[in-house]
Amino acid sequence: MDHSLRERVRSGDPAAFGQLFDEHARTVYRHALRVSGDPSAAEDVISLTFLEAWRIRERVLPGDESLLPWLLGITTNVHRNVARSARRHRAALERLHENDVTPDFSHELVERVADSEELRAVRAALGRLRRTDREIFTLCVWSGLDHAATAQALGVPVGTVRSRLSRARARLRELTAEELRKSRSGTQRRDGTGQVQAGRRSAARSTQETAR
């Protein structure tokens, strides 16, 4: 990236922010979509990310490296706030409608992004990791930042990124395998109405035999 772009962003040049958006908006959106599993939430995150980037533009330091780690660091903070607000909103709705059943479309949305049982299991497992481990994993693995860029994005030492990434990978493998076992076990045992499939098949066979 041209060194002058950092200076122009820092000085508040609108054209520089337009260039910054063109270069990195897609990457920021993909990252937000992967960690949220919700296209609508990802749209909110990308808008808020660039608004926040404009607000704190003077914090950009001189240099010639990419501004992507800085943007993804902002994205991570914005997602935390959006997720926190969403949890509070859901809790408020639940208190108002304690007897209503509100469907959870999170799995459907993940399937829309990638029809993959493994991806659903990974996202569920990610939610069980410690927050810092989860953020380090998604930035390094899903968004492809190196250790130094991830450290810059999160404001932590590079050594922390290395050690926690290794731990997060190992823990994520364990949790993903556990989520897959739970998912497959549940699919085998129950149909969409919550009834045991094996029991229904046996009952059907018994009815057919009796009819004969």
Coordinates of N, CA and C in Angstrom, one line a residue:
M1 N 0.8 -1.2 0.0 CA 0.0 0.0 0.0 C 0.9 1.2 0.0
D2 N 0.4 2.3 -0.8 CA 1.1 3.5 -0.9 C 1.2 4.2 0.5
H3 N 2.4 4.6 0.9 CA 2.5 5.2 2.2 C 1.6 6.5 2.3
S4 N 1.4 7.2 1.2 CA 0.6 8.4 1.3 C -0.8 8.1 1.7
L5 N -1.3 7.0 1.5 CA -2.7 6.7 1.8 C -2.9 6.8 3.3
R6 N -1.9 6.3 4.1 CA -2.0 6.4 5.6 C -2.1 7.8 6.0
E7 N -1.2 8.6 5.4 CA -1.2 10.1 5.8 C -2.5 10.7 5.4
R8 N -3.1 10.3 4.2 CA -4.3 10.9 3.8 C -5.5 10.5 4.6
V9 N -5.5 9.2 5.0 CA -6.5 8.7 6.0 C -6.5 9.5 7.3
R10 N -5.2 9.6 7.8 CA -5.0 10.3 9.1 C -5.5 11.7 9.0
S11 N -5.3 12.4 7.9 CA -5.7 13.8 7.7 C -7.2 14.0 7.4
G12 N -7.9 12.8 7.2 CA -9.3 12.9 7.0 C -9.7 13.2 5.5
D13 N -8.9 12.8 4.6 CA -9.2 13.0 3.2 C -10.3 12.0 2.8
P14 N -11.5 12.5 2.3 CA -12.6 11.7 2.0 C -12.2 10.7 0.8
A15 N -11.4 11.2 -0.1 CA -11.1 10.3 -1.2 C -10.2 9.1 -0.7
A16 N -9.4 9.4 0.3 CA -8.6 8.3 0.8 C -9.4 7.2 1.5
F17 N -10.5 7.7 2.2 CA -11.4 6.8 2.8 C -12.2 6.0 1.8
G18 N -12.5 6.6 0.7 CA -13.2 5.9 -0.4 C -12.3 4.8 -1.0
Q19 N -11.0 5.1 -1.1 CA -10.0 4.1 -1.6 C -9.9 3.0 -0.5
L20 N -9.8 3.4 0.7 CA -9.7 2.4 1.8 C -10.9 1.4 1.8
F21 N -12.1 2.0 1.6 CA -13.3 1.2 1.5 C -13.3 0.2 0.3
D22 N -12.9 0.7 -0.8 CA -12.8 -0.1 -2.0 C -11.8 -1.3 -1.8
E23 N -10.7 -1.0 -1.2 CA -9.7 -2.0 -1.0 C -10.0 -3.1 0.0
H24 N -10.8 -2.7 1.1 CA -10.9 -3.6 2.2 C -12.3 -3.9 2.6
A25 N -13.3 -3.3 2.1 CA -14.7 -3.5 2.5 C -15.1 -5.0 2.4
R26 N -14.8 -5.6 1.3 CA -15.1 -7.0 1.1 C -14.5 -7.9 2.1
T27 N -13.2 -7.7 2.5 CA -12.6 -8.5 3.5 C -13.2 -8.3 4.8
V28 N -13.5 -7.0 5.2 CA -14.1 -6.7 6.5 C -15.5 -7.4 6.5
Y29 N -16.2 -7.3 5.5 CA -17.6 -7.9 5.5 C -17.5 -9.5 5.6
R30 N -16.6 -10.1 4.9 CA -16.4 -11.5 5.0 C -16.1 -11.9 6.5
H31 N -15.2 -11.2 7.1 CA -14.8 -11.5 8.5 C -16.0 -11.3 9.4
A32 N -16.8 -10.2 9.2 CA -17.9 -10.0 10.1 C -19.0 -11.1 9.9
L33 N -19.1 -11.5 8.6 CA -20.1 -12.6 8.3 C -19.7 -13.9 8.9
R34 N -18.4 -14.2 8.9 CA -18.0 -15.5 9.4 C -18.2 -15.6 10.9
V35 N -17.8 -14.5 11.6 CA -17.9 -14.5 13.1 C -19.3 -14.3 13.6
S36 N -20.2 -13.7 12.8 CA -21.6 -13.5 13.2 C -22.6 -14.6 12.7
G37 N -22.3 -15.1 11.5 CA -23.2 -16.0 10.8 C -24.5 -15.3 10.4
D38 N -24.5 -14.0 10.4 CA -25.8 -13.3 10.1 C -25.5 -12.1 9.1
P39 N -26.0 -12.3 7.8 CA -25.7 -11.2 6.8 C -26.1 -9.8 7.2
S40 N -27.3 -9.7 7.9 CA -27.8 -8.4 8.3 C -26.8 -7.8 9.3
A41 N -26.4 -8.6 10.3 CA -25.5 -8.1 11.3 C -24.1 -7.8 10.7
A42 N -23.7 -8.5 9.7 CA -22.4 -8.2 9.0 C -22.5 -6.9 8.3
E43 N -23.7 -6.6 7.7 CA -23.8 -5.3 7.1 C -23.7 -4.1 8.1
D44 N -24.4 -4.3 9.3 CA -24.3 -3.3 10.3 C -22.8 -3.1 10.8
V45 N -22.1 -4.3 10.9 CA -20.7 -4.2 11.4 C -19.9 -3.4 10.4
I46 N -20.0 -3.7 9.1 CA -19.1 -3.1 8.1 C -19.4 -1.5 8.1
S47 N -20.7 -1.2 8.2 CA -21.0 0.3 8.3 C -20.4 0.9 9.5
L48 N -20.6 0.3 10.6 CA -20.1 0.9 11.9 C -18.6 0.9 11.9
T49 N -17.9 -0.1 11.3 CA -16.5 -0.2 11.3 C -15.9 1.0 10.6
F50 N -16.4 1.4 9.4 CA -15.9 2.5 8.7 C -16.2 3.8 9.3
L51 N -17.4 3.9 9.9 CA -17.7 5.1 10.7 C -16.8 5.3 11.9
E52 N -16.5 4.2 12.5 CA -15.5 4.3 13.7 C -14.1 4.6 13.2
A53 N -13.8 4.0 12.0 CA -12.4 4.3 11.4 C -12.3 5.8 11.1
W54 N -13.3 6.4 10.6 CA -13.3 7.8 10.4 C -13.2 8.6 11.7
R55 N -13.9 8.2 12.7 CA -13.9 8.9 14.0 C -12.5 8.9 14.6
I56 N -11.8 7.8 14.5 CA -10.5 7.6 15.2 C -9.3 7.7 14.2
R57 N -9.6 8.3 13.1 CA -8.6 8.3 12.0 C -7.2 8.9 12.4
E58 N -7.2 9.8 13.4 CA -6.0 10.4 13.8 C -5.1 9.5 14.6
R59 N -5.6 8.3 15.0 CA -4.8 7.3 15.7 C -4.0 6.5 14.8
V60 N -4.2 6.6 13.5 CA -3.4 5.9 12.5 C -1.9 6.4 12.6
L61 N -1.0 5.5 12.8 CA 0.4 5.8 12.9 C 1.1 5.8 11.5
P62 N 2.1 6.6 11.4 CA 2.8 6.6 10.1 C 3.5 5.2 9.8
G63 N 3.6 4.9 8.6 CA 4.2 3.6 8.2 C 3.8 3.3 6.8
D64 N 4.3 2.1 6.3 CA 4.0 1.7 5.0 C 3.2 0.4 4.9
E65 N 2.8 -0.1 6.1 CA 2.1 -1.4 6.1 C 0.7 -1.2 5.8
S66 N 0.0 -2.3 5.5 CA -1.5 -2.3 5.2 C -2.3 -1.8 6.4
L67 N -3.4 -1.1 6.1 CA -4.3 -0.6 7.1 C -5.3 -1.7 7.5
L68 N -5.3 -2.9 6.8 CA -6.2 -3.9 7.1 C -6.2 -4.4 8.6
P69 N -5.1 -4.6 9.2 CA -5.1 -5.0 10.6 C -5.8 -4.0 11.5
W70 N -5.6 -2.7 11.2 CA -6.2 -1.6 12.0 C -7.7 -1.7 11.8
L71 N -8.2 -1.9 10.5 CA -9.6 -2.0 10.3 C -10.2 -3.3 10.9
L72 N -9.5 -4.4 10.9 CA -10.1 -5.6 11.5 C -10.1 -5.5 13.0
G73 N -9.2 -4.8 13.6 CA -9.2 -4.5 15.0 C -10.5 -3.8 15.4
I74 N -10.8 -2.8 14.5 CA -12.0 -2.0 14.8 C -13.2 -2.9 14.6
T75 N -13.2 -3.7 13.5 CA -14.3 -4.7 13.3 C -14.5 -5.6 14.4
T76 N -13.5 -6.1 15.0 CA -13.6 -7.0 16.2 C -14.3 -6.3 17.4
N77 N -13.9 -5.0 17.6 CA -14.5 -4.2 18.7 C -16.0 -3.9 18.4
V78 N -16.3 -3.6 17.1 CA -17.6 -3.3 16.7 C -18.5 -4.5 16.9
H79 N -18.0 -5.7 16.5 CA -18.8 -6.9 16.6 C -19.1 -7.2 18.0
R80 N -18.1 -7.0 18.9 CA -18.4 -7.3 20.3 C -19.6 -6.4 20.8
N81 N -19.6 -5.1 20.4 CA -20.7 -4.3 20.8 C -22.0 -4.6 20.2
V82 N -22.0 -5.0 18.9 CA -23.2 -5.4 18.2 C -23.8 -6.7 18.8
A83 N -22.9 -7.6 19.1 CA -23.4 -8.9 19.7 C -23.9 -8.7 21.1
R84 N -23.3 -7.8 21.8 CA -23.8 -7.5 23.2 C -25.1 -6.8 23.1
S85 N -25.3 -5.9 22.2 CA -26.6 -5.3 22.1 C -27.7 -6.2 21.6
A86 N -27.3 -7.2 20.7 CA -28.3 -8.2 20.3 C -28.7 -9.1 21.4
R87 N -27.7 -9.5 22.2 CA -28.1 -10.3 23.4 C -29.0 -9.6 24.3
R88 N -28.8 -8.3 24.6 CA -29.7 -7.5 25.4 C -31.1 -7.4 24.8
H89 N -31.1 -7.2 23.5 CA -32.4 -7.1 22.8 C -33.2 -8.4 22.9
R90 N -32.5 -9.5 22.7 CA -33.2 -10.8 22.8 C -33.7 -11.1 24.2
A91 N -32.9 -10.7 25.2 CA -33.3 -10.9 26.6 C -34.5 -10.0 26.9
A92 N -34.5 -8.8 26.4 CA -35.7 -7.9 26.6 C -37.0 -8.5 26.0
L93 N -36.8 -9.0 24.8 CA -38.0 -9.7 24.1 C -38.5 -10.9 24.8
E94 N -37.5 -11.7 25.3 CA -37.9 -12.9 26.1 C -38.7 -12.5 27.3
R95 N -38.3 -11.4 28.0 CA -39.0 -11.0 29.2 C -40.4 -10.5 28.8
L96 N -40.5 -9.8 27.7 CA -41.8 -9.3 27.3 C -42.8 -10.4 26.8
H97 N -42.2 -11.5 26.2 CA -43.0 -12.5 25.5 C -42.5 -13.9 26.1
E98 N -42.7 -14.1 27.4 CA -42.2 -15.3 28.0 C -42.8 -16.5 27.4
N99 N -44.1 -16.4 27.0 CA -44.8 -17.6 26.5 C -44.7 -17.8 25.0
D100 N -44.1 -16.8 24.3 CA -43.9 -16.9 22.9 C -42.7 -17.7 22.6
V101 N -42.8 -18.5 21.5 CA -41.6 -19.2 21.0 C -41.0 -18.5 19.8
T102 N -39.8 -17.9 19.9 CA -39.2 -17.2 18.9 C -38.2 -18.1 18.2
P103 N -38.4 -18.4 16.9 CA -37.5 -19.4 16.2 C -36.1 -18.8 16.1
D104 N -35.1 -19.6 16.2 CA -33.7 -19.2 16.1 C -33.2 -19.6 14.7
F105 N -32.9 -18.6 13.8 CA -32.5 -18.9 12.5 C -31.0 -18.9 12.3
S106 N -30.2 -18.9 13.3 CA -28.8 -18.9 13.2 C -28.3 -20.0 12.3
H107 N -28.7 -21.2 12.6 CA -28.2 -22.3 11.8 C -28.6 -22.2 10.3
E108 N -29.8 -21.7 10.1 CA -30.3 -21.6 8.7 C -29.4 -20.6 8.0
L109 N -29.0 -19.5 8.7 CA -28.1 -18.5 8.1 C -26.7 -19.0 7.8
V110 N -26.2 -19.8 8.7 CA -24.9 -20.4 8.5 C -25.0 -21.3 7.2
E111 N -26.1 -22.1 7.1 CA -26.2 -23.0 6.0 C -26.3 -22.2 4.7
R112 N -26.9 -21.0 4.7 CA -27.0 -20.2 3.6 C -25.6 -19.7 3.1
V113 N -24.7 -19.4 4.1 CA -23.4 -19.0 3.8 C -22.6 -20.1 3.2
A114 N -22.7 -21.3 3.9 CA -22.0 -22.5 3.4 C -22.7 -23.7 3.9
D115 N -23.3 -24.5 3.0 CA -24.1 -25.6 3.4 C -23.1 -26.7 4.0
S116 N -22.7 -26.6 5.2 CA -21.7 -27.5 5.7 C -22.0 -27.8 7.2
E117 N -22.1 -29.0 7.5 CA -22.3 -29.5 8.8 C -21.1 -29.1 9.7
E118 N -19.9 -29.3 9.1 CA -18.7 -29.0 9.8 C -18.6 -27.5 10.1
L119 N -19.0 -26.6 9.2 CA -18.9 -25.2 9.5 C -19.9 -24.8 10.7
R120 N -21.0 -25.4 10.7 CA -22.0 -25.2 11.8 C -21.3 -25.6 13.1
A121 N -20.7 -26.8 13.1 CA -20.1 -27.3 14.3 C -18.9 -26.4 14.7
V122 N -18.1 -25.9 13.7 CA -17.0 -25.0 14.1 C -17.5 -23.7 14.7
R123 N -18.6 -23.1 14.2 CA -19.1 -21.9 14.7 C -19.7 -22.1 16.1
A124 N -20.3 -23.2 16.4 CA -20.8 -23.5 17.7 C -19.6 -23.7 18.7
A125 N -18.6 -24.4 18.2 CA -17.4 -24.6 19.0 C -16.7 -23.3 19.3
L126 N -16.6 -22.4 18.3 CA -16.0 -21.1 18.5 C -16.6 -20.3 19.6
G127 N -18.0 -20.4 19.6 CA -18.7 -19.7 20.7 C -18.3 -20.2 22.1
R128 N -17.7 -21.4 22.2 CA -17.3 -21.9 23.5 C -15.9 -21.6 23.9
L129 N -15.1 -21.0 22.9 CA -13.8 -20.6 23.3 C -13.8 -19.3 24.1
R130 N -12.7 -19.0 24.8 CA -12.5 -17.7 25.4 C -12.5 -16.7 24.3
R131 N -13.0 -15.5 24.7 CA -13.1 -14.4 23.7 C -11.8 -14.1 23.0
T132 N -10.8 -13.9 23.7 CA -9.5 -13.6 23.0 C -9.0 -14.7 22.1
D133 N -9.1 -15.9 22.6 CA -8.7 -17.1 21.7 C -9.6 -17.1 20.5
R134 N -10.9 -16.8 20.6 CA -11.7 -16.9 19.4 C -11.4 -15.8 18.4
E135 N -11.1 -14.6 19.0 CA -10.7 -13.4 18.1 C -9.4 -13.7 17.4
I136 N -8.4 -14.2 18.1 CA -7.1 -14.5 17.5 C -7.3 -15.6 16.4
F137 N -8.1 -16.6 16.7 CA -8.3 -17.7 15.7 C -9.0 -17.1 14.4
T138 N -10.0 -16.4 14.6 CA -10.7 -15.9 13.4 C -9.9 -14.9 12.6
L139 N -9.1 -14.1 13.2 CA -8.3 -13.1 12.5 C -7.1 -13.9 11.8
C140 N -6.5 -14.8 12.4 CA -5.4 -15.5 11.8 C -5.8 -16.5 10.8
V141 N -6.8 -17.3 11.1 CA -7.2 -18.4 10.2 C -8.2 -18.0 9.2
W142 N -9.3 -17.4 9.6 CA -10.4 -17.0 8.7 C -10.0 -15.8 7.8
S143 N -9.3 -14.8 8.4 CA -9.0 -13.6 7.7 C -7.6 -13.5 7.2
G144 N -6.8 -14.5 7.6 CA -5.5 -14.6 7.0 C -4.4 -13.7 7.5
L145 N -4.6 -13.0 8.6 CA -3.6 -12.1 9.1 C -2.4 -12.9 9.7
D146 N -1.2 -12.4 9.6 CA -0.1 -13.1 10.3 C -0.1 -12.7 11.8
H147 N 0.8 -13.3 12.5 CA 0.8 -13.1 13.9 C 1.0 -11.6 14.3
A148 N 1.9 -10.9 13.6 CA 2.2 -9.5 13.9 C 1.0 -8.7 13.6
A149 N 0.3 -8.9 12.5 CA -0.9 -8.1 12.1 C -2.0 -8.4 13.1
T150 N -2.2 -9.6 13.5 CA -3.2 -9.9 14.5 C -2.9 -9.3 15.8
A151 N -1.7 -9.3 16.2 CA -1.3 -8.6 17.5 C -1.6 -7.1 17.4
Q152 N -1.3 -6.5 16.2 CA -1.6 -5.1 16.0 C -3.1 -4.9 16.1
A153 N -3.9 -5.7 15.4 CA -5.4 -5.5 15.4 C -6.0 -5.6 16.8
L154 N -5.5 -6.5 17.6 CA -6.1 -6.7 18.9 C -5.4 -6.0 20.1
G155 N -4.2 -5.4 19.7 CA -3.5 -4.7 20.8 C -2.9 -5.6 21.8
V156 N -2.4 -6.7 21.4 CA -1.8 -7.7 22.3 C -0.4 -8.0 21.8
P157 N 0.5 -8.6 22.7 CA 1.9 -9.0 22.2 C 1.8 -10.1 21.2
V158 N 2.8 -10.2 20.3 CA 2.9 -11.2 19.3 C 3.0 -12.6 20.0
G159 N 3.7 -12.7 21.1 CA 3.8 -13.9 21.8 C 2.5 -14.4 22.3
T160 N 1.6 -13.5 22.7 CA 0.2 -13.9 23.1 C -0.5 -14.5 21.9
V161 N -0.4 -13.9 20.8 CA -1.0 -14.5 19.6 C -0.6 -15.9 19.3
R162 N 0.8 -16.1 19.3 CA 1.3 -17.4 19.0 C 0.8 -18.5 20.0
S163 N 0.9 -18.2 21.3 CA 0.5 -19.2 22.3 C -0.9 -19.5 22.3
R164 N -1.7 -18.4 22.2 CA -3.2 -18.6 22.2 C -3.7 -19.2 20.9
L165 N -3.1 -18.9 19.8 CA -3.6 -19.5 18.6 C -3.3 -21.0 18.6
S166 N -2.2 -21.5 19.1 CA -1.9 -22.9 19.3 C -2.9 -23.5 20.2
R167 N -3.2 -22.9 21.3 CA -4.2 -23.4 22.2 C -5.6 -23.4 21.6
A168 N -5.9 -22.4 20.9 CA -7.3 -22.3 20.3 C -7.5 -23.4 19.3
R169 N -6.4 -23.6 18.5 CA -6.6 -24.7 17.4 C -6.8 -26.0 18.1
A170 N -6.1 -26.4 19.1 CA -6.3 -27.7 19.8 C -7.6 -27.8 20.5
R171 N -8.0 -26.7 21.2 CA -9.3 -26.7 21.8 C -10.5 -26.8 20.8
L172 N -10.3 -26.0 19.7 CA -11.4 -26.0 18.7 C -11.6 -27.4 18.1
R173 N -10.5 -28.1 17.9 CA -10.6 -29.4 17.3 C -11.4 -30.3 18.2
E174 N -11.2 -30.2 19.5 CA -11.9 -31.0 20.5 C -13.4 -30.6 20.5
L175 N -13.7 -29.3 20.6 CA -15.0 -28.9 20.7 C -15.8 -29.1 19.4
T176 N -15.1 -29.0 18.2 CA -15.8 -29.2 17.0 C -16.2 -30.7 16.9
A177 N -15.3 -31.6 17.3 CA -15.7 -33.0 17.2 C -16.8 -33.3 18.2
E178 N -16.9 -32.7 19.3 CA -18.0 -32.8 20.3 C -19.3 -32.3 19.7
E179 N -19.2 -31.1 19.0 CA -20.4 -30.6 18.4 C -21.0 -31.5 17.3
L180 N -20.0 -32.0 16.5 CA -20.4 -32.9 15.4 C -21.1 -34.2 16.0
R181 N -20.6 -34.7 17.1 CA -21.2 -35.9 17.7 C -22.6 -35.6 18.2
K182 N -22.7 -34.5 18.8 CA -24.0 -34.1 19.3 C -25.0 -33.9 18.2
S183 N -24.6 -33.2 17.1 CA -25.4 -33.0 15.9 C -25.9 -34.2 15.3
R184 N -24.9 -35.1 15.0 CA -25.2 -36.4 14.3 C -26.1 -37.3 15.2
S185 N -25.8 -37.3 16.5 CA -26.6 -38.1 17.4 C -28.0 -37.6 17.4
G186 N -28.2 -36.3 17.5 CA -29.5 -35.7 17.5 C -30.3 -36.0 16.2
T187 N -29.6 -35.9 15.1 CA -30.2 -36.2 13.8 C -30.7 -37.6 13.7
Q188 N -29.9 -38.5 14.2 CA -30.3 -39.9 14.1 C -31.4 -40.3 15.0
R189 N -31.5 -39.6 16.2 CA -32.5 -40.0 17.2 C -33.8 -39.3 17.0
R190 N -33.8 -38.1 16.4 CA -35.1 -37.3 16.4 C -35.4 -36.8 15.0
D191 N -36.7 -36.7 14.7 CA -37.1 -36.0 13.5 C -37.5 -34.6 13.8
G192 N -38.1 -33.9 12.8 CA -38.4 -32.5 13.0 C -39.4 -32.2 14.1
T193 N -40.3 -33.2 14.5 CA -41.3 -33.0 15.5 C -40.7 -33.4 16.9
G194 N -39.5 -33.8 17.0 CA -38.9 -34.2 18.3 C -39.2 -35.6 18.7
Q195 N -39.8 -36.4 17.7 CA -40.1 -37.8 18.1 C -39.0 -38.7 17.6
V196 N -38.8 -39.8 18.3 CA -37.8 -40.7 18.0 C -38.1 -41.5 16.7
Q197 N -37.1 -41.3 15.7 CA -37.4 -41.9 14.4 C -37.4 -43.4 14.5
A198 N -36.5 -44.0 15.2 CA -36.4 -45.4 15.2 C -37.7 -46.0 15.8
G199 N -38.3 -45.4 16.8 CA -39.5 -45.8 17.3 C -40.7 -45.8 16.3
R200 N -40.7 -44.7 15.5 CA -41.7 -44.6 14.5 C -41.6 -45.6 13.5
R201 N -40.3 -45.9 13.0 CA -40.2 -46.9 12.0 C -40.6 -48.3 12.5
S202 N -40.3 -48.6 13.8 CA -40.7 -49.9 14.3 C -42.2 -49.9 14.4
A203 N -42.9 -48.8 14.8 CA -44.3 -48.8 14.9 C -45.0 -49.0 13.6
A204 N -44.4 -48.4 12.5 CA -44.9 -48.5 11.2 C -44.8 -49.9 10.7
R205 N -43.7 -50.6 11.0 CA -43.5 -52.0 10.6 C -44.5 -52.9 11.3
S206 N -44.8 -52.6 12.6 CA -45.7 -53.4 13.3 C -47.1 -53.2 12.8
T207 N -47.5 -52.0 12.4 CA -48.8 -51.7 11.8 C -49.0 -52.5 10.5
Q208 N -47.9 -52.4 9.7 CA -48.0 -53.1 8.4 C -48.2 -54.6 8.6
E209 N -47.4 -55.2 9.5 CA -47.5 -56.6 9.8 C -48.9 -57.0 10.3
T210 N -49.5 -56.2 11.1 CA -50.8 -56.4 11.7 C -51.8 -56.4 10.6
A211 N -51.6 -55.4 9.6 CA -52.6 -55.3 8.5 C -52.6 -56.5 7.6
R212 N -51.4 -57.1 7.5 CA -51.3 -58.3 6.7 C -52.1 -59.4 7.4

